[in-house]
PDB file of C-alpha atoms and ligand atoms in Angstrom:
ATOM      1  CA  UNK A 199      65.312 129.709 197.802  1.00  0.00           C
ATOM      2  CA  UNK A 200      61.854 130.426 199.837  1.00  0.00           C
ATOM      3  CA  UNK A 201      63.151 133.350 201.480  1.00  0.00           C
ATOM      4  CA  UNK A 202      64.829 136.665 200.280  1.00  0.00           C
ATOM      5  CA  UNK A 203      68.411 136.170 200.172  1.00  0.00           C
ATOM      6  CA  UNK A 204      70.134 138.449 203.172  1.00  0.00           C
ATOM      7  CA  UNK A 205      72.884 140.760 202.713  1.00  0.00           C
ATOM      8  CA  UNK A 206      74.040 142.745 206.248  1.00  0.00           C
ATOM      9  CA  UNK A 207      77.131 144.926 204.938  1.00  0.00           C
ATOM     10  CA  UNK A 208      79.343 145.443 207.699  1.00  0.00           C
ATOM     11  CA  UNK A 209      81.451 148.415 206.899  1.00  0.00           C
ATOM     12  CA  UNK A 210      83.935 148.052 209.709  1.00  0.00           C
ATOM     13  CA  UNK A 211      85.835 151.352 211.168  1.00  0.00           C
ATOM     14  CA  UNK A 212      85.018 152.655 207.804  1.00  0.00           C
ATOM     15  CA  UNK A 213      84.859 155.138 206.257  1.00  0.00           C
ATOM     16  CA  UNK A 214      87.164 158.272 208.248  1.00  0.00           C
ATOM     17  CA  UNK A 215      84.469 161.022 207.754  1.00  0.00           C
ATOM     18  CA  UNK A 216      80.813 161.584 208.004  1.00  0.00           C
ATOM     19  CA  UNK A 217      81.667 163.344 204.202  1.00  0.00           C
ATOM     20  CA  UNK A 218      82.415 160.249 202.971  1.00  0.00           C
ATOM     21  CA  UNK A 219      80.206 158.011 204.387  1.00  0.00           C
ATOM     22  CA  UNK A 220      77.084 160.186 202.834  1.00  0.00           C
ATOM     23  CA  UNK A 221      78.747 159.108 199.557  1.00  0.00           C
ATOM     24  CA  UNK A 222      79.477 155.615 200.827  1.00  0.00           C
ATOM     25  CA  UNK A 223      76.079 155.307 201.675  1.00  0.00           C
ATOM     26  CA  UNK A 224      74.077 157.118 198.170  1.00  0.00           C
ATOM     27  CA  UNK A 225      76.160 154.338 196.493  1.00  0.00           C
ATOM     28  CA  UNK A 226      74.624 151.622 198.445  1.00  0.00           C
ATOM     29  CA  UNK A 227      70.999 153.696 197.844  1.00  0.00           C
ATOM     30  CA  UNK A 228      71.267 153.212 194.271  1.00  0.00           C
ATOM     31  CA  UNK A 229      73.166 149.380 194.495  1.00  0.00           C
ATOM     32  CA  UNK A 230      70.024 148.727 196.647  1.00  0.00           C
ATOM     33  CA  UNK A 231      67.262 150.092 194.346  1.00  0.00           C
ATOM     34  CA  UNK A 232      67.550 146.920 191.944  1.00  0.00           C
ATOM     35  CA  UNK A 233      68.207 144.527 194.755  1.00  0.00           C
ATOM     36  CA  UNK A 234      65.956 141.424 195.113  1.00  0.00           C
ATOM     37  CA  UNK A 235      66.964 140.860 198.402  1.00  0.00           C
ATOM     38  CA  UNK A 236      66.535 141.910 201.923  1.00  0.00           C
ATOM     39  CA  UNK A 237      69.761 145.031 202.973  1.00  0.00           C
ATOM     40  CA  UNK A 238      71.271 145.326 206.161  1.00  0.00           C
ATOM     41  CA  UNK A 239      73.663 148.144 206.683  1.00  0.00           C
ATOM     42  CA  UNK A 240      75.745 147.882 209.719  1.00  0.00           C
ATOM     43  CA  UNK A 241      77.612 151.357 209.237  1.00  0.00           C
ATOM     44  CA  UNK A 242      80.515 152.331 212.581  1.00  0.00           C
ATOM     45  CA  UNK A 243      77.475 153.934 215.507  1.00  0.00           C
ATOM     46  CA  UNK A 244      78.581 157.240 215.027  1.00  0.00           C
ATOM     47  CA  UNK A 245      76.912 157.605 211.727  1.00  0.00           C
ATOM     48  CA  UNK A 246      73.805 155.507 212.395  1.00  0.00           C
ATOM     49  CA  UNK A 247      71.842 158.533 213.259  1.00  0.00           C
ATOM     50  CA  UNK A 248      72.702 160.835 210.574  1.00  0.00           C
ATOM     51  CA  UNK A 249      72.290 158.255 207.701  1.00  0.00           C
ATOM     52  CA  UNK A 250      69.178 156.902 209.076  1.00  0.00           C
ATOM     53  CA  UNK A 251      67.323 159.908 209.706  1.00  0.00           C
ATOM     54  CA  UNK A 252      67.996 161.370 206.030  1.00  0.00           C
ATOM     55  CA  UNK A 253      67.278 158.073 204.392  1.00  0.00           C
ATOM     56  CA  UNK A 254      63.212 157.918 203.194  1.00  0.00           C
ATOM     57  CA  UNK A 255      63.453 154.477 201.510  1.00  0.00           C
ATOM     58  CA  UNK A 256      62.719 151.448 202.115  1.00  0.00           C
ATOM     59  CA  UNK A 257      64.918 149.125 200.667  1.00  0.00           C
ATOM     60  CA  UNK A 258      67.971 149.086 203.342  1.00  0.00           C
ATOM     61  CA  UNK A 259      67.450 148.733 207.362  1.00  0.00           C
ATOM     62  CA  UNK A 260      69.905 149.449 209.262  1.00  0.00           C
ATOM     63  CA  UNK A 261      71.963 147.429 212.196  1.00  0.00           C
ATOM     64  CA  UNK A 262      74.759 147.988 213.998  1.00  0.00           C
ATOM     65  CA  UNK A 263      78.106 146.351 214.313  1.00  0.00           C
ATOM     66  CA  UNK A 264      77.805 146.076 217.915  1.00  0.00           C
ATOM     67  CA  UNK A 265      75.547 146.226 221.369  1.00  0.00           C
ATOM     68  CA  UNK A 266      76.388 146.332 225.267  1.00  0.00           C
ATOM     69  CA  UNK A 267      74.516 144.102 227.500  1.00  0.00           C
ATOM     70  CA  UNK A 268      74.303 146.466 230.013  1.00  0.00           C
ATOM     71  CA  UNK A 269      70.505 148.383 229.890  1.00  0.00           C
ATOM     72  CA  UNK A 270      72.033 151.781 230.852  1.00  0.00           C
ATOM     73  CA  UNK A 271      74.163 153.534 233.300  1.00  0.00           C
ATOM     74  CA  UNK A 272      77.871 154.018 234.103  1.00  0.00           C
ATOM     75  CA  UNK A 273      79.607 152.115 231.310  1.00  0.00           C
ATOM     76  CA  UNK A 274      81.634 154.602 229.556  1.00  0.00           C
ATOM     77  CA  UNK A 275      82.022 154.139 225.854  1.00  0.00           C
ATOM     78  CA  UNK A 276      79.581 151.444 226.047  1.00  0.00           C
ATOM     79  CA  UNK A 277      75.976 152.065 223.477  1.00  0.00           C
ATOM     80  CA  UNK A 278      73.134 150.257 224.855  1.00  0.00           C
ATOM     81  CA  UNK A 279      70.571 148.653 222.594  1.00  0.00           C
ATOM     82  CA  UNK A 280      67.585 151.340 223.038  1.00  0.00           C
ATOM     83  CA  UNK A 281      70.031 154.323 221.609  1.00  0.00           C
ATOM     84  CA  UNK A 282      70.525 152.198 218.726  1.00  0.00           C
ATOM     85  CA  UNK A 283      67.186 151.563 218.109  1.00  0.00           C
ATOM     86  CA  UNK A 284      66.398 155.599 218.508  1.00  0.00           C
ATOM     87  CA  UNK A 285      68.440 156.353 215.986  1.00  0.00           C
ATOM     88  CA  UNK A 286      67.451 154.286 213.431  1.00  0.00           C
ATOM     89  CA  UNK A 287      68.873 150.384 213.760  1.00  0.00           C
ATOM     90  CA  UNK A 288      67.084 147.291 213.445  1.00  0.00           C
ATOM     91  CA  UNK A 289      69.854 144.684 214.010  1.00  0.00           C
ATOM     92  CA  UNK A 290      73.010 144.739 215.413  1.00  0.00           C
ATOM     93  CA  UNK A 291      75.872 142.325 215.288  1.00  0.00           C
ATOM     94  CA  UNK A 292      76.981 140.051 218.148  1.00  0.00           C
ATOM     95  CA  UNK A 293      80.303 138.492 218.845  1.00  0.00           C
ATOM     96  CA  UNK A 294      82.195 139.611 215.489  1.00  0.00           C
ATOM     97  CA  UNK A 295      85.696 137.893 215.481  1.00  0.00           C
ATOM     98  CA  UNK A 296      86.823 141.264 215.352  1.00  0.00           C
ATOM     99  CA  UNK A 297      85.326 141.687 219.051  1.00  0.00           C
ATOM    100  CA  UNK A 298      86.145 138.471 220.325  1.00  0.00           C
ATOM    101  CA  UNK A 299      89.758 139.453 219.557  1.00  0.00           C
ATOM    102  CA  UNK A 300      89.185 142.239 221.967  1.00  0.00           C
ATOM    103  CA  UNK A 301      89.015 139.863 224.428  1.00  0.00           C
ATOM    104  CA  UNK A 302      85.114 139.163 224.349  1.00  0.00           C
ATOM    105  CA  UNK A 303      83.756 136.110 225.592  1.00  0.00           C
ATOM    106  CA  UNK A 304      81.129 133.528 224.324  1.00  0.00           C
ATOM    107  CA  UNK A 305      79.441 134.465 228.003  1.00  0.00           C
ATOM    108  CA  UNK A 306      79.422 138.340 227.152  1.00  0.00           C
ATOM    109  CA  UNK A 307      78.529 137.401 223.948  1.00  0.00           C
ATOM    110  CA  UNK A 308      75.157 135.475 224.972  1.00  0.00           C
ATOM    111  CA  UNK A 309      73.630 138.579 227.322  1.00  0.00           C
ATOM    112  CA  UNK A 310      74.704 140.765 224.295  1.00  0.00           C
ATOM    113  CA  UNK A 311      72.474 138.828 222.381  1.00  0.00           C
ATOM    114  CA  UNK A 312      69.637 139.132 224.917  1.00  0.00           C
ATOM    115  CA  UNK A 313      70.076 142.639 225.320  1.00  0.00           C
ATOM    116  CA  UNK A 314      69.574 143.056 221.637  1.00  0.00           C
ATOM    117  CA  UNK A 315      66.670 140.964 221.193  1.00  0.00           C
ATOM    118  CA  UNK A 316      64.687 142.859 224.674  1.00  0.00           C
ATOM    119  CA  UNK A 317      65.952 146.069 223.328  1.00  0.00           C
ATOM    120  CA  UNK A 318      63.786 145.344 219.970  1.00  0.00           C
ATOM    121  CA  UNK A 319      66.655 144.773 218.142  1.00  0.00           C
ATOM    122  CA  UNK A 320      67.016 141.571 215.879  1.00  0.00           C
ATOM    123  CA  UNK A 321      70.663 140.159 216.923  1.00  0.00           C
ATOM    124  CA  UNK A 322      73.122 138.356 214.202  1.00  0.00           C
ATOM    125  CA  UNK A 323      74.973 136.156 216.112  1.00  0.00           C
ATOM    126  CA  UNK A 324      78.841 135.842 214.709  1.00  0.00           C
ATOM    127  CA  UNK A 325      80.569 132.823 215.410  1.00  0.00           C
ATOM    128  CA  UNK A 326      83.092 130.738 213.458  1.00  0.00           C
ATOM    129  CA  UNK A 327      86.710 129.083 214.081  1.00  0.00           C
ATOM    130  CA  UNK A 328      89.861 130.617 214.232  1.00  0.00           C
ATOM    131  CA  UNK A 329      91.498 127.561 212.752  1.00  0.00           C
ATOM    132  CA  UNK A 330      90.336 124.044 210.881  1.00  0.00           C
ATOM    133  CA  UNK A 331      91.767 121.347 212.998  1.00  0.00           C
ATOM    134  CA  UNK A 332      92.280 117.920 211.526  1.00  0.00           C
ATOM    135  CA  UNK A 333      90.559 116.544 214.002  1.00  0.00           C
ATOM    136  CA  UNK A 334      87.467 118.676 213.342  1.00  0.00           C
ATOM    137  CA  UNK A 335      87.095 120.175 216.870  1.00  0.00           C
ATOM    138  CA  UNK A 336      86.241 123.342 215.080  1.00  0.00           C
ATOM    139  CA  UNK A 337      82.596 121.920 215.377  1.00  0.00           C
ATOM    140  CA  UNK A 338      82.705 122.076 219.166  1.00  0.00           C
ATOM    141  CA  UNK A 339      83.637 125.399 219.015  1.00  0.00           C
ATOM    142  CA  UNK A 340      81.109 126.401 216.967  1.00  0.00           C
ATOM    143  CA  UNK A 341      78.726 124.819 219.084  1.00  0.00           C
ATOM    144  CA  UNK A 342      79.968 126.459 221.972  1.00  0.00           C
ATOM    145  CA  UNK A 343      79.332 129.748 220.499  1.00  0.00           C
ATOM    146  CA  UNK A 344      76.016 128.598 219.205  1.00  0.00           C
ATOM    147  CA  UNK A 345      74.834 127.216 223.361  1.00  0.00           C
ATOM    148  CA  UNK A 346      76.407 130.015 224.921  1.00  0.00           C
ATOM    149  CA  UNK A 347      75.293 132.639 222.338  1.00  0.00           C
ATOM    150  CA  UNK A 348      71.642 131.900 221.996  1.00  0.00           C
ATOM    151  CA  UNK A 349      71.920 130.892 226.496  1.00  0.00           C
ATOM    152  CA  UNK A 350      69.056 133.281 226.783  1.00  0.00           C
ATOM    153  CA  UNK A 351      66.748 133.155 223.636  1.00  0.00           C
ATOM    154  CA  UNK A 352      63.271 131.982 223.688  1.00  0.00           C
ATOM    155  CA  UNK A 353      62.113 129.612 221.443  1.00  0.00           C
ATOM    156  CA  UNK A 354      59.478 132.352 220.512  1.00  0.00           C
ATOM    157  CA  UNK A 355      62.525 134.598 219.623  1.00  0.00           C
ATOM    158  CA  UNK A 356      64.357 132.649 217.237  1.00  0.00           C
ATOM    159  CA  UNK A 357      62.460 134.134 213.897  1.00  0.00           C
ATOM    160  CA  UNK A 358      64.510 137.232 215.263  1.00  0.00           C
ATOM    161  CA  UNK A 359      67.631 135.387 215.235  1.00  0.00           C
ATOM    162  CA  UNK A 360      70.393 135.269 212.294  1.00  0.00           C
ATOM    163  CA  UNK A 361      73.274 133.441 213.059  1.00  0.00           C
ATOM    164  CA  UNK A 362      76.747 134.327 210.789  1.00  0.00           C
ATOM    165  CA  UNK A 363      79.036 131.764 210.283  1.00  0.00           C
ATOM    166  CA  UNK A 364      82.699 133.385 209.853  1.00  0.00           C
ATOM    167  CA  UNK A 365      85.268 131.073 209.961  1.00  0.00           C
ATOM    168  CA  UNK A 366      87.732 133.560 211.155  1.00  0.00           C
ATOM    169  CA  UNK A 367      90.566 132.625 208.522  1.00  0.00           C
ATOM    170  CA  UNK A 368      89.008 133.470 206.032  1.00  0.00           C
ATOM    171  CA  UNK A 369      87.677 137.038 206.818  1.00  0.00           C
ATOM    172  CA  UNK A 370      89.432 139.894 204.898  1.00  0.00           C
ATOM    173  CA  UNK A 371      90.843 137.851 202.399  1.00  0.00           C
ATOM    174  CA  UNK A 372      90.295 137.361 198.559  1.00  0.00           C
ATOM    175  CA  UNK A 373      87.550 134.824 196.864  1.00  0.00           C
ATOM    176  CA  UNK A 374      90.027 132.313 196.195  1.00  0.00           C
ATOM    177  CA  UNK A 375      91.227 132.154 199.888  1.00  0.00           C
ATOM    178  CA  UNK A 376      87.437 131.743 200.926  1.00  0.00           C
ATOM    179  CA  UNK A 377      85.181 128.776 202.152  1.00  0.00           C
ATOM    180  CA  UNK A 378      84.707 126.980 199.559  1.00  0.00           C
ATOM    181  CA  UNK A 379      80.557 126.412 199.271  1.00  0.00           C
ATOM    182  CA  UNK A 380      80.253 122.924 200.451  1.00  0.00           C
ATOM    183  CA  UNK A 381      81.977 123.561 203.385  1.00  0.00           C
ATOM    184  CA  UNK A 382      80.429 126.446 204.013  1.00  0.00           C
ATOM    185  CA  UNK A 383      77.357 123.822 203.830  1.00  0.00           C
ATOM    186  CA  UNK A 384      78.061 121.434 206.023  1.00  0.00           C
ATOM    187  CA  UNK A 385      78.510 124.031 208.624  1.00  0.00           C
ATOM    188  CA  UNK A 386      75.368 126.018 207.917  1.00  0.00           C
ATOM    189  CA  UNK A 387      73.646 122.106 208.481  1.00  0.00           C
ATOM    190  CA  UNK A 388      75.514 121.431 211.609  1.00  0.00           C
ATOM    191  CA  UNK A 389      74.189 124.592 212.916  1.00  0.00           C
ATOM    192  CA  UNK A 390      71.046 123.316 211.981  1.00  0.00           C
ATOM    193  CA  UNK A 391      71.374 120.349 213.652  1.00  0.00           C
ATOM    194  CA  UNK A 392      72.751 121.919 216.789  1.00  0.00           C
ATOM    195  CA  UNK A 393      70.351 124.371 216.942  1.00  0.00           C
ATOM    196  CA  UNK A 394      67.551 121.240 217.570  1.00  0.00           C
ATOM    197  CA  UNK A 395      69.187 120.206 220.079  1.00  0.00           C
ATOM    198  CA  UNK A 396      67.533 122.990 222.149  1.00  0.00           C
ATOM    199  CA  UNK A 397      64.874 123.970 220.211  1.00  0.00           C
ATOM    200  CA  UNK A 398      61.959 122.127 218.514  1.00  0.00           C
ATOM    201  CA  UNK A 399      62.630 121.451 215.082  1.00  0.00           C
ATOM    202  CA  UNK A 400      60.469 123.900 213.362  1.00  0.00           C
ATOM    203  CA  UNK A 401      61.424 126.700 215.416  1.00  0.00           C
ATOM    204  CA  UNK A 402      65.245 126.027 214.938  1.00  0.00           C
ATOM    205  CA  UNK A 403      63.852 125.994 211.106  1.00  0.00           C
ATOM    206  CA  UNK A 404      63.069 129.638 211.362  1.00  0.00           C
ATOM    207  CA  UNK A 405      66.771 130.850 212.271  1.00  0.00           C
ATOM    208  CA  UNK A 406      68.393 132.399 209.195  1.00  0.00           C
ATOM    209  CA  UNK A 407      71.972 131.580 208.965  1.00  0.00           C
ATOM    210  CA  UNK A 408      74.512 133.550 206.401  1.00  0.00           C
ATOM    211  CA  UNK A 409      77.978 132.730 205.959  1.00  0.00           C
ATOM    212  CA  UNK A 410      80.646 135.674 206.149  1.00  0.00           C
ATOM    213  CA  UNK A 411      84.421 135.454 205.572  1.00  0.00           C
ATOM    214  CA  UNK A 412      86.077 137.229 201.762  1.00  0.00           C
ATOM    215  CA  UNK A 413      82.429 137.255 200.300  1.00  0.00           C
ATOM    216  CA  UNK A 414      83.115 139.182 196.464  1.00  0.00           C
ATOM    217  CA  UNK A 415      81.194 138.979 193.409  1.00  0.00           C
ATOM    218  CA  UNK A 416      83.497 136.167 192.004  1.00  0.00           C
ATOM    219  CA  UNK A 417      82.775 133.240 194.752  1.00  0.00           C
ATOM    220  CA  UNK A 418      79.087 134.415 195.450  1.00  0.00           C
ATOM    221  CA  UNK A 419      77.072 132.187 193.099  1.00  0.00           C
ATOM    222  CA  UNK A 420      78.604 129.538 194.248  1.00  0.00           C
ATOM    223  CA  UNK A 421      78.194 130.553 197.741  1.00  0.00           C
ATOM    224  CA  UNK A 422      74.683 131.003 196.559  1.00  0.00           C
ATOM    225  CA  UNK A 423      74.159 128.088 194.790  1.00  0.00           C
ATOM    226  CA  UNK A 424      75.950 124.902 197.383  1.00  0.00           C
ATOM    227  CA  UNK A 425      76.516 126.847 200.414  1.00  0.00           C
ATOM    228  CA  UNK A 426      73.252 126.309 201.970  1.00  0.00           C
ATOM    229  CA  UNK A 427      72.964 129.357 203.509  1.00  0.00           C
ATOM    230  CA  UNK A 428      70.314 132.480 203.549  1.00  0.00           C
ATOM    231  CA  UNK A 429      72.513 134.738 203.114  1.00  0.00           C
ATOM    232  CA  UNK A 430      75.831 136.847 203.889  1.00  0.00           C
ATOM    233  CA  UNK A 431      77.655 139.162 205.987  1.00  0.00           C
ATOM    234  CA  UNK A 432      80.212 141.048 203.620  1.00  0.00           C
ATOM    235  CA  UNK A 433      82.897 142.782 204.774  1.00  0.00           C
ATOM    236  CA  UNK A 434      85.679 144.413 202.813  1.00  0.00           C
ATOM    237  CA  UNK A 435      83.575 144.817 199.473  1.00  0.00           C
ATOM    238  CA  UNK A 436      80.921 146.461 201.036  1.00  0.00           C
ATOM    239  CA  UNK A 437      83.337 149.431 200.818  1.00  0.00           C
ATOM    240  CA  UNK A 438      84.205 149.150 197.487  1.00  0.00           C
ATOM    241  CA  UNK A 439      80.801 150.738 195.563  1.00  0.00           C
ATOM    242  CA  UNK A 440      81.445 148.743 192.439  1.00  0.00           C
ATOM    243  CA  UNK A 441      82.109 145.776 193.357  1.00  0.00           C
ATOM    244  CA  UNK A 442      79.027 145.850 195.968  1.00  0.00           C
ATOM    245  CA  UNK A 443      76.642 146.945 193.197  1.00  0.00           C
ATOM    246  CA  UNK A 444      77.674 143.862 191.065  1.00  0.00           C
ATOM    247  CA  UNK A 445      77.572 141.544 194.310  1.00  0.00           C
ATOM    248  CA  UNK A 446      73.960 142.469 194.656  1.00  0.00           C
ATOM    249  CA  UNK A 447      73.193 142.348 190.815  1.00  0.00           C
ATOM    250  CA  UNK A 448      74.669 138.809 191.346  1.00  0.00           C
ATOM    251  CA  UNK A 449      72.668 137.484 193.965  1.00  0.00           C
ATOM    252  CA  UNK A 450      69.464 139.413 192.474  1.00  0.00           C
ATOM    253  CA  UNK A 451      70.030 137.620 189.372  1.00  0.00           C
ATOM    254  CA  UNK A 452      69.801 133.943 190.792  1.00  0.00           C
TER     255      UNK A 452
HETATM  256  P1  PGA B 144      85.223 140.261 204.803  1.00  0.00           P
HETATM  257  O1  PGA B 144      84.644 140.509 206.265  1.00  0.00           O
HETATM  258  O2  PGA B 144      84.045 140.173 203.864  1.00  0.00           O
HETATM  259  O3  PGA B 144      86.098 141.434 204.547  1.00  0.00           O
HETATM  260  O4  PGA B 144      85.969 138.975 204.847  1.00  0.00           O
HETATM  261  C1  PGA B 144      83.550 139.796 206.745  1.00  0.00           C
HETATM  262  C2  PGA B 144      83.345 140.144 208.202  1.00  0.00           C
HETATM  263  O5  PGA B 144      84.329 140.252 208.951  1.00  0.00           O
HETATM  264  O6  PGA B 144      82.190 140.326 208.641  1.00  0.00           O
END
């Protein structure tokens, strides 16, 4: 692969205390010390600051799992993409499934992403199916994520842009319940492809794309191998020290 493989760890509302997210996180320090690849930690906002400002190191950035579109102002509960970058993040996620549940929109979704990206902040874009259709109209609404979603992005942008593909099924589950790699690769190329449908070729080249949805050390070298993807979003065992560590050793060792 001619770039470093990805890994943004979404950790969810996890863990219940700052306590234990310390010791979530000097597990991930020392999973991350051997790791080939490039680290994303998207811990819940209200730890950002403290686990960024301790951490001297240089091996994990941070992101977070979330971003208003708003700039500033009266938008209670709402954290705007410059205090994420003070305290410490890099990315931040856009249009989880776990959002769009809430009720979020592919609209709100696309000035999310804008917000992020003027902010400084490189946006991962999260879009995927609820359900495979026989007659495969899942495509269209990926690509209706993917046009609405990326509405506002430059061409000059899209180096900043990662796009996760999460087919929403098959989020939180176990390996065997996950995408199986092939079709995790024809979806990473139709992205492709509908990515140059607005963008020049090249450009659309540069946009990473990472598939999410019951990533775990058992499916991930063959995720790596015939998925055709960059990367991965990983939920659920990014909680689980172990099992993290020997998802990273994994993908390090290919
Ligand atoms: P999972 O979550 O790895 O637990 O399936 C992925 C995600 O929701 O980002």
């Amino acid at each position: 692969m001619s770039r470093k493989v990805f890994v943004a760890a979404n950790w969810k509302m996890n863990p219940d205390t700052l306590t234990e997210a310390r010791k979530l996180f000097a597990s991930a320090k020392k999973a991350a010390g051997s790791f080939r690849g490039e680290l994303v930690l998207c811990p819940p906002s209200a730890y950002l600051s403290e686990l960024s400002r301790g951490y001297r190191g240089s091996r994990i950035v941070f992101g977070a799992q979330d971003v208003s579109h708003e700039r500033a102002g009266a938008h209670t509960g709402e954290i705007s993409g410059a205090m994420l970058r003070s305290v410490g993040a890099s990315y931040a996620l856009a249009g989880h499934s776990e959002r769009r549940a809430q009720g979020e929109g592919n609209e709100s979704v696309g000035k999310k992403v804008s917000a992020a990206l003027s902010s400084g902040l490189s946006p991962i874009l999260c879009v995927g199916e609820r359900i495979r259709d026989e007659h495969g109209d899942f495509f269209h609404v990926v690509e209706e994520q993917l046009r609405q979603g990326l509405a506002g992005v430059a061409e000059s942008s899209l180096p900043r842009i990662t796009v996760a593909y999460e087919p929403v099924w098959a989020i939180g589950k176990r390996a065997e319940n996950a995408m199986k790699p092939a079709d995790a690769h024809e979806m990473a190329i139709f992205i492709r492809k509908t990515l140059t449908q607005s963008y020049d070729r090249s450009a659309a080249g540069k946009v990473r794309i990472l598939y999410g949805g019951s990533v775990e050390p058992e499916n991930v070298a063959g995720l790596l191998a015939d998925g055709g993807v960059g990367g991965f979003l990983v939920g659920h065992v990014s909680i689980e020290p172990a099992r993290f560590a020997e998802l990273l050793k994994i993908i390090s060792a290919f």
